[in-house]
């Protein structure tokens, strides 16, 4: 059989290599028998000066003779010696030399000694290098694996023994990656082959490995590899330094997960969103599947009963891989856990549950079907309560199915920390939801539930609360019937959000209703509201000037009064967007109206403008939420609003919805209040008006005109009471007012009788004494009419009454 010969080159780092060492041969008596050139270079003696002479006479200083004698004796005893001695140079100086002595036996039986030497500095450095190499194999805590060119293991150190649990001797000659599971072994072979072929070292590469003897335990190794070559460049293999950083990697992963959770969990005041964020943070960093279930009272914003383990709602779920099925219940569905499930125990006891290793049939056991395992491969489970302020809000469940390693105590600690953070965010969201629901309930109760019966306008309304802002706003609208078949249309917006804004809105709406009954002009109504807002701000100041809660610093409002008889509309605004008017021909434009200061500034005037509207015109009142969304410029929004109102003949509800669809986002950032009114006109046949002179006979004339008109309208049954009302009101004008009187009858939902004059003196209802000759007229009017009152204009006042068309009050 042919024998293969392997040739190696001597290392330039070896000080005792034949081509770099100083060599000498001594006979058994210590006489020099051989001397090479390198020895002559280091010690200065030519061979003729030392051969044949005793070495100690030529090379040893007398002071160093004891040390040399002791070394020679030791060499004779063991057949060799290695150490450092001081030798004498030819010029007399002393040179420290590292020496290695070996015995040689000649064929004739004569024993000789060969000495190899080098400067002590180089020898000591080489010796340290050998000590380091020895330390790498025997004492180094980092694993060392040496692979041969044929991808077999040549040697491993003791750290690899500890890593794998196998003695180092068994590895020699085995293929690379033999102690890893097949998938990880293939990766290891590819890594070593790549380094060997390219020569490029691999530095600090993290590798996930599983040992073949313990495949369920996943470890993390830090691997650095380099190719080994001899001095001639021949490839000898690949050396790898392998450090087990499993614990360090897990700690870093936990810290990274905590940091990620801090930035991702609780980004909104939404319980479902927070639950989903928690589940998504857990997968895949800690678990393969995660679900978050909240108690039903929590979902309603209520505070849960302590130790309540009732039905829950799945609000967050996440699983690894699109091909993996998630937890069996979809998000938003109710879930009811069995009494023997970890989730039920976790909810009832308020303590975490760790099931590190689950048998294959664990979930099929009776009473545990409610655990809702995401797939049959689940082998480890954690259930952690979501607790805040001592109350259990729900439970987070984590499963592992794809990752082979089970949950550990450190995983449970991390899950508790993340669940605790999320629970605080969920509880804040719950409390916010409760407050928002309270504010919404309050606001809903304060807004009009239905449009009151009136004939002046047809109305469509929309109110949309903001979905992204913390708390409800103070937007409101109103439709208020006025005397003379007129109607007041109101839209307002209180600065601020939440319950305070909603409560203030209710107070302002009540005030508007009160002022409307006084039949004040729109600018006068706003002036009175301005005073009220200032009063509310003062009331909210606490003792010592500390603010209580949220301060109301102002509000905006638009107030319009439309008269279907004259088709005149009077409008005033206080810092509010102008209304949009659409003519019957489809021309839509914002009304040119003085802006006026917002309510609450105080001391500044408001101006009203009166316009005439054709029958069928649209009058659109709105708040900033319609045109002031963050992504829409206000001018652009106003233009789009006008474009949505160019079809006045369309159904009003359809037009109102078109405005919402084109301008309002699906999740508006501000409250939206929208009121669109289509104007109507009373038929001229239903209105009768006469100017009466200021003379005693005007009362009789009023009775005649009233009787004739009611007969024409078929309202003879109201003739007596209406004649009496008209007569008394005209008589009051004659007695107490100045200028001519105007009598007007309106047949609408009720019979309206109005008497106007140029005086601003208010009539007062009083009870006349038995001996009084007068003072009973207004009392009789109040008794016969269903409603009565006085309204003021810039020209004077009007006293009006209303009677139902069916029947009389006598």
PDB file of C-alpha atoms in Angstrom, residues 521-647:
ATOM      1  CA  UNK A 521     -83.135  90.241  18.087  1.00  0.00           C
ATOM      2  CA  UNK A 522     -80.218  87.873  17.218  1.00  0.00           C
ATOM      3  CA  UNK A 523     -77.545  90.412  18.151  1.00  0.00           C
ATOM      4  CA  UNK A 524     -79.249  91.060  21.476  1.00  0.00           C
ATOM      5  CA  UNK A 525     -79.428  87.309  22.178  1.00  0.00           C
ATOM      6  CA  UNK A 526     -75.660  87.022  21.594  1.00  0.00           C
ATOM      7  CA  UNK A 527     -74.971  89.962  23.887  1.00  0.00           C
ATOM      8  CA  UNK A 528     -76.915  88.277  26.693  1.00  0.00           C
ATOM      9  CA  UNK A 529     -75.088  84.992  26.042  1.00  0.00           C
ATOM     10  CA  UNK A 530     -71.770  86.816  26.203  1.00  0.00           C
ATOM     11  CA  UNK A 531     -72.629  88.034  29.698  1.00  0.00           C
ATOM     12  CA  UNK A 532     -73.615  84.488  30.706  1.00  0.00           C
ATOM     13  CA  UNK A 533     -70.336  82.946  29.532  1.00  0.00           C
ATOM     14  CA  UNK A 534     -68.373  85.512  31.523  1.00  0.00           C
ATOM     15  CA  UNK A 535     -70.476  84.645  34.561  1.00  0.00           C
ATOM     16  CA  UNK A 536     -69.836  80.922  34.116  1.00  0.00           C
ATOM     17  CA  UNK A 537     -66.076  81.511  33.939  1.00  0.00           C
ATOM     18  CA  UNK A 538     -66.169  83.490  37.166  1.00  0.00           C
ATOM     19  CA  UNK A 539     -68.207  80.795  38.897  1.00  0.00           C
ATOM     20  CA  UNK A 540     -65.612  78.177  38.036  1.00  0.00           C
ATOM     21  CA  UNK A 541     -62.797  80.024  39.764  1.00  0.00           C
ATOM     22  CA  UNK A 542     -61.855  78.338  43.018  1.00  0.00           C
ATOM     23  CA  UNK A 543     -60.946  79.913  46.307  1.00  0.00           C
ATOM     24  CA  UNK A 544     -57.532  81.635  46.243  1.00  0.00           C
ATOM     25  CA  UNK A 545     -57.725  81.831  42.490  1.00  0.00           C
ATOM     26  CA  UNK A 546     -57.079  78.142  41.836  1.00  0.00           C
ATOM     27  CA  UNK A 547     -58.906  76.768  38.784  1.00  0.00           C
ATOM     28  CA  UNK A 548     -61.326  73.929  39.353  1.00  0.00           C
ATOM     29  CA  UNK A 549     -61.235  71.339  36.602  1.00  0.00           C
ATOM     30  CA  UNK A 550     -61.417  72.631  33.063  1.00  0.00           C
ATOM     31  CA  UNK A 551     -62.031  76.325  32.619  1.00  0.00           C
ATOM     32  CA  UNK A 552     -64.543  77.572  30.074  1.00  0.00           C
ATOM     33  CA  UNK A 553     -62.781  80.419  28.327  1.00  0.00           C
ATOM     34  CA  UNK A 554     -65.289  81.053  25.580  1.00  0.00           C
ATOM     35  CA  UNK A 555     -67.736  79.753  23.036  1.00  0.00           C
ATOM     36  CA  UNK A 556     -68.946  80.525  19.543  1.00  0.00           C
ATOM     37  CA  UNK A 557     -72.543  80.765  18.407  1.00  0.00           C
ATOM     38  CA  UNK A 558     -74.668  81.577  15.360  1.00  0.00           C
ATOM     39  CA  UNK A 559     -78.286  82.657  15.863  1.00  0.00           C
ATOM     40  CA  UNK A 560     -80.775  83.077  12.995  1.00  0.00           C
ATOM     41  CA  UNK A 561     -84.474  83.949  12.979  1.00  0.00           C
ATOM     42  CA  UNK A 562     -86.583  83.198   9.891  1.00  0.00           C
ATOM     43  CA  UNK A 563     -90.077  84.605   9.277  1.00  0.00           C
ATOM     44  CA  UNK A 564     -92.092  82.539   6.763  1.00  0.00           C
ATOM     45  CA  UNK A 565     -94.565  85.387   6.270  1.00  0.00           C
ATOM     46  CA  UNK A 566     -92.072  88.041   5.163  1.00  0.00           C
ATOM     47  CA  UNK A 567     -89.379  85.524   4.081  1.00  0.00           C
ATOM     48  CA  UNK A 568     -86.905  87.673   5.999  1.00  0.00           C
ATOM     49  CA  UNK A 569     -84.051  86.047   7.919  1.00  0.00           C
ATOM     50  CA  UNK A 570     -82.049  87.910  10.555  1.00  0.00           C
ATOM     51  CA  UNK A 571     -78.644  86.398  11.416  1.00  0.00           C
ATOM     52  CA  UNK A 572     -75.848  87.259  13.876  1.00  0.00           C
ATOM     53  CA  UNK A 573     -72.754  85.323  14.847  1.00  0.00           C
ATOM     54  CA  UNK A 574     -70.200  85.356  17.662  1.00  0.00           C
ATOM     55  CA  UNK A 575     -66.886  84.069  16.326  1.00  0.00           C
ATOM     56  CA  UNK A 576     -68.668  81.276  14.477  1.00  0.00           C
ATOM     57  CA  UNK A 577     -68.241  80.214  10.825  1.00  0.00           C
ATOM     58  CA  UNK A 578     -70.735  81.983   8.540  1.00  0.00           C
ATOM     59  CA  UNK A 579     -73.823  80.109   7.336  1.00  0.00           C
ATOM     60  CA  UNK A 580     -74.065  78.940   3.741  1.00  0.00           C
ATOM     61  CA  UNK A 581     -77.134  80.039   1.795  1.00  0.00           C
ATOM     62  CA  UNK A 582     -78.271  78.142  -1.299  1.00  0.00           C
ATOM     63  CA  UNK A 583     -80.763  79.848  -3.587  1.00  0.00           C
ATOM     64  CA  UNK A 584     -83.475  77.788  -5.360  1.00  0.00           C
ATOM     65  CA  UNK A 585     -81.394  77.962  -8.563  1.00  0.00           C
ATOM     66  CA  UNK A 586     -78.504  76.105  -6.850  1.00  0.00           C
ATOM     67  CA  UNK A 587     -76.181  79.070  -6.256  1.00  0.00           C
ATOM     68  CA  UNK A 588     -74.501  78.411  -2.879  1.00  0.00           C
ATOM     69  CA  UNK A 589     -72.265  80.871  -1.040  1.00  0.00           C
ATOM     70  CA  UNK A 590     -71.370  81.757   2.540  1.00  0.00           C
ATOM     71  CA  UNK A 591     -73.366  84.666   3.893  1.00  0.00           C
ATOM     72  CA  UNK A 592     -71.386  87.893   4.168  1.00  0.00           C
ATOM     73  CA  UNK A 593     -71.910  88.483   7.859  1.00  0.00           C
ATOM     74  CA  UNK A 594     -69.876  90.391  10.488  1.00  0.00           C
ATOM     75  CA  UNK A 595     -67.857  87.828  12.428  1.00  0.00           C
ATOM     76  CA  UNK A 596     -68.394  89.217  15.901  1.00  0.00           C
ATOM     77  CA  UNK A 597     -66.147  88.266  18.848  1.00  0.00           C
ATOM     78  CA  UNK A 598     -66.418  84.830  20.471  1.00  0.00           C
ATOM     79  CA  UNK A 599     -68.615  84.659  23.551  1.00  0.00           C
ATOM     80  CA  UNK A 600     -66.726  85.313  26.742  1.00  0.00           C
ATOM     81  CA  UNK A 601     -64.556  88.240  25.665  1.00  0.00           C
ATOM     82  CA  UNK A 602     -67.082  90.760  26.957  1.00  0.00           C
ATOM     83  CA  UNK A 603     -67.721  94.398  26.068  1.00  0.00           C
ATOM     84  CA  UNK A 604     -67.666  94.027  22.266  1.00  0.00           C
ATOM     85  CA  UNK A 605     -70.760  94.547  20.089  1.00  0.00           C
ATOM     86  CA  UNK A 606     -72.483  92.043  17.843  1.00  0.00           C
ATOM     87  CA  UNK A 607     -74.105  92.908  14.515  1.00  0.00           C
ATOM     88  CA  UNK A 608     -77.044  91.271  12.787  1.00  0.00           C
ATOM     89  CA  UNK A 609     -77.814  91.184   9.095  1.00  0.00           C
ATOM     90  CA  UNK A 610     -81.244  90.702   7.578  1.00  0.00           C
ATOM     91  CA  UNK A 611     -81.728  89.073   4.193  1.00  0.00           C
ATOM     92  CA  UNK A 612     -84.683  87.910   2.167  1.00  0.00           C
ATOM     93  CA  UNK A 613     -84.788  84.238   1.253  1.00  0.00           C
ATOM     94  CA  UNK A 614     -86.806  82.785  -1.586  1.00  0.00           C
ATOM     95  CA  UNK A 615     -89.031  79.875  -0.794  1.00  0.00           C
ATOM     96  CA  UNK A 616     -87.058  76.608  -1.063  1.00  0.00           C
ATOM     97  CA  UNK A 617     -83.711  78.169  -0.181  1.00  0.00           C
ATOM     98  CA  UNK A 618     -81.265  76.221   1.967  1.00  0.00           C
ATOM     99  CA  UNK A 619     -79.732  77.694   5.092  1.00  0.00           C
ATOM    100  CA  UNK A 620     -76.798  75.600   6.386  1.00  0.00           C
ATOM    101  CA  UNK A 621     -75.457  76.112   9.911  1.00  0.00           C
ATOM    102  CA  UNK A 622     -72.473  74.075  11.113  1.00  0.00           C
ATOM    103  CA  UNK A 623     -69.528  73.916  13.528  1.00  0.00           C
ATOM    104  CA  UNK A 624     -65.789  73.852  12.814  1.00  0.00           C
ATOM    105  CA  UNK A 625     -65.740  70.062  12.664  1.00  0.00           C
ATOM    106  CA  UNK A 626     -67.415  70.189   9.237  1.00  0.00           C
ATOM    107  CA  UNK A 627     -64.804  72.362   7.520  1.00  0.00           C
ATOM    108  CA  UNK A 628     -61.930  72.424   9.994  1.00  0.00           C
ATOM    109  CA  UNK A 629     -60.545  68.863   9.890  1.00  0.00           C
ATOM    110  CA  UNK A 630     -56.765  68.772  10.300  1.00  0.00           C
ATOM    111  CA  UNK A 631     -56.181  67.531   6.789  1.00  0.00           C
ATOM    112  CA  UNK A 632     -58.490  70.135   5.200  1.00  0.00           C
ATOM    113  CA  UNK A 633     -57.849  73.873   4.943  1.00  0.00           C
ATOM    114  CA  UNK A 634     -60.830  75.875   6.240  1.00  0.00           C
ATOM    115  CA  UNK A 635     -61.275  77.762   2.957  1.00  0.00           C
ATOM    116  CA  UNK A 636     -61.083  74.530   0.993  1.00  0.00           C
ATOM    117  CA  UNK A 637     -63.582  72.960   3.366  1.00  0.00           C
ATOM    118  CA  UNK A 638     -65.978  75.893   2.934  1.00  0.00           C
ATOM    119  CA  UNK A 639     -65.713  75.581  -0.844  1.00  0.00           C
ATOM    120  CA  UNK A 640     -66.473  71.861  -0.662  1.00  0.00           C
ATOM    121  CA  UNK A 641     -69.406  72.562   1.639  1.00  0.00           C
ATOM    122  CA  UNK A 642     -70.868  74.985  -0.895  1.00  0.00           C
ATOM    123  CA  UNK A 643     -70.391  72.389  -3.631  1.00  0.00           C
ATOM    124  CA  UNK A 644     -72.319  69.803  -1.605  1.00  0.00           C
ATOM    125  CA  UNK A 645     -75.261  72.217  -1.201  1.00  0.00           C
ATOM    126  CA  UNK A 646     -75.864  73.093  -4.849  1.00  0.00           C
ATOM    127  CA  UNK A 647     -78.920  70.839  -5.251  1.00  0.00           C
TER     128      UNK A 647
END
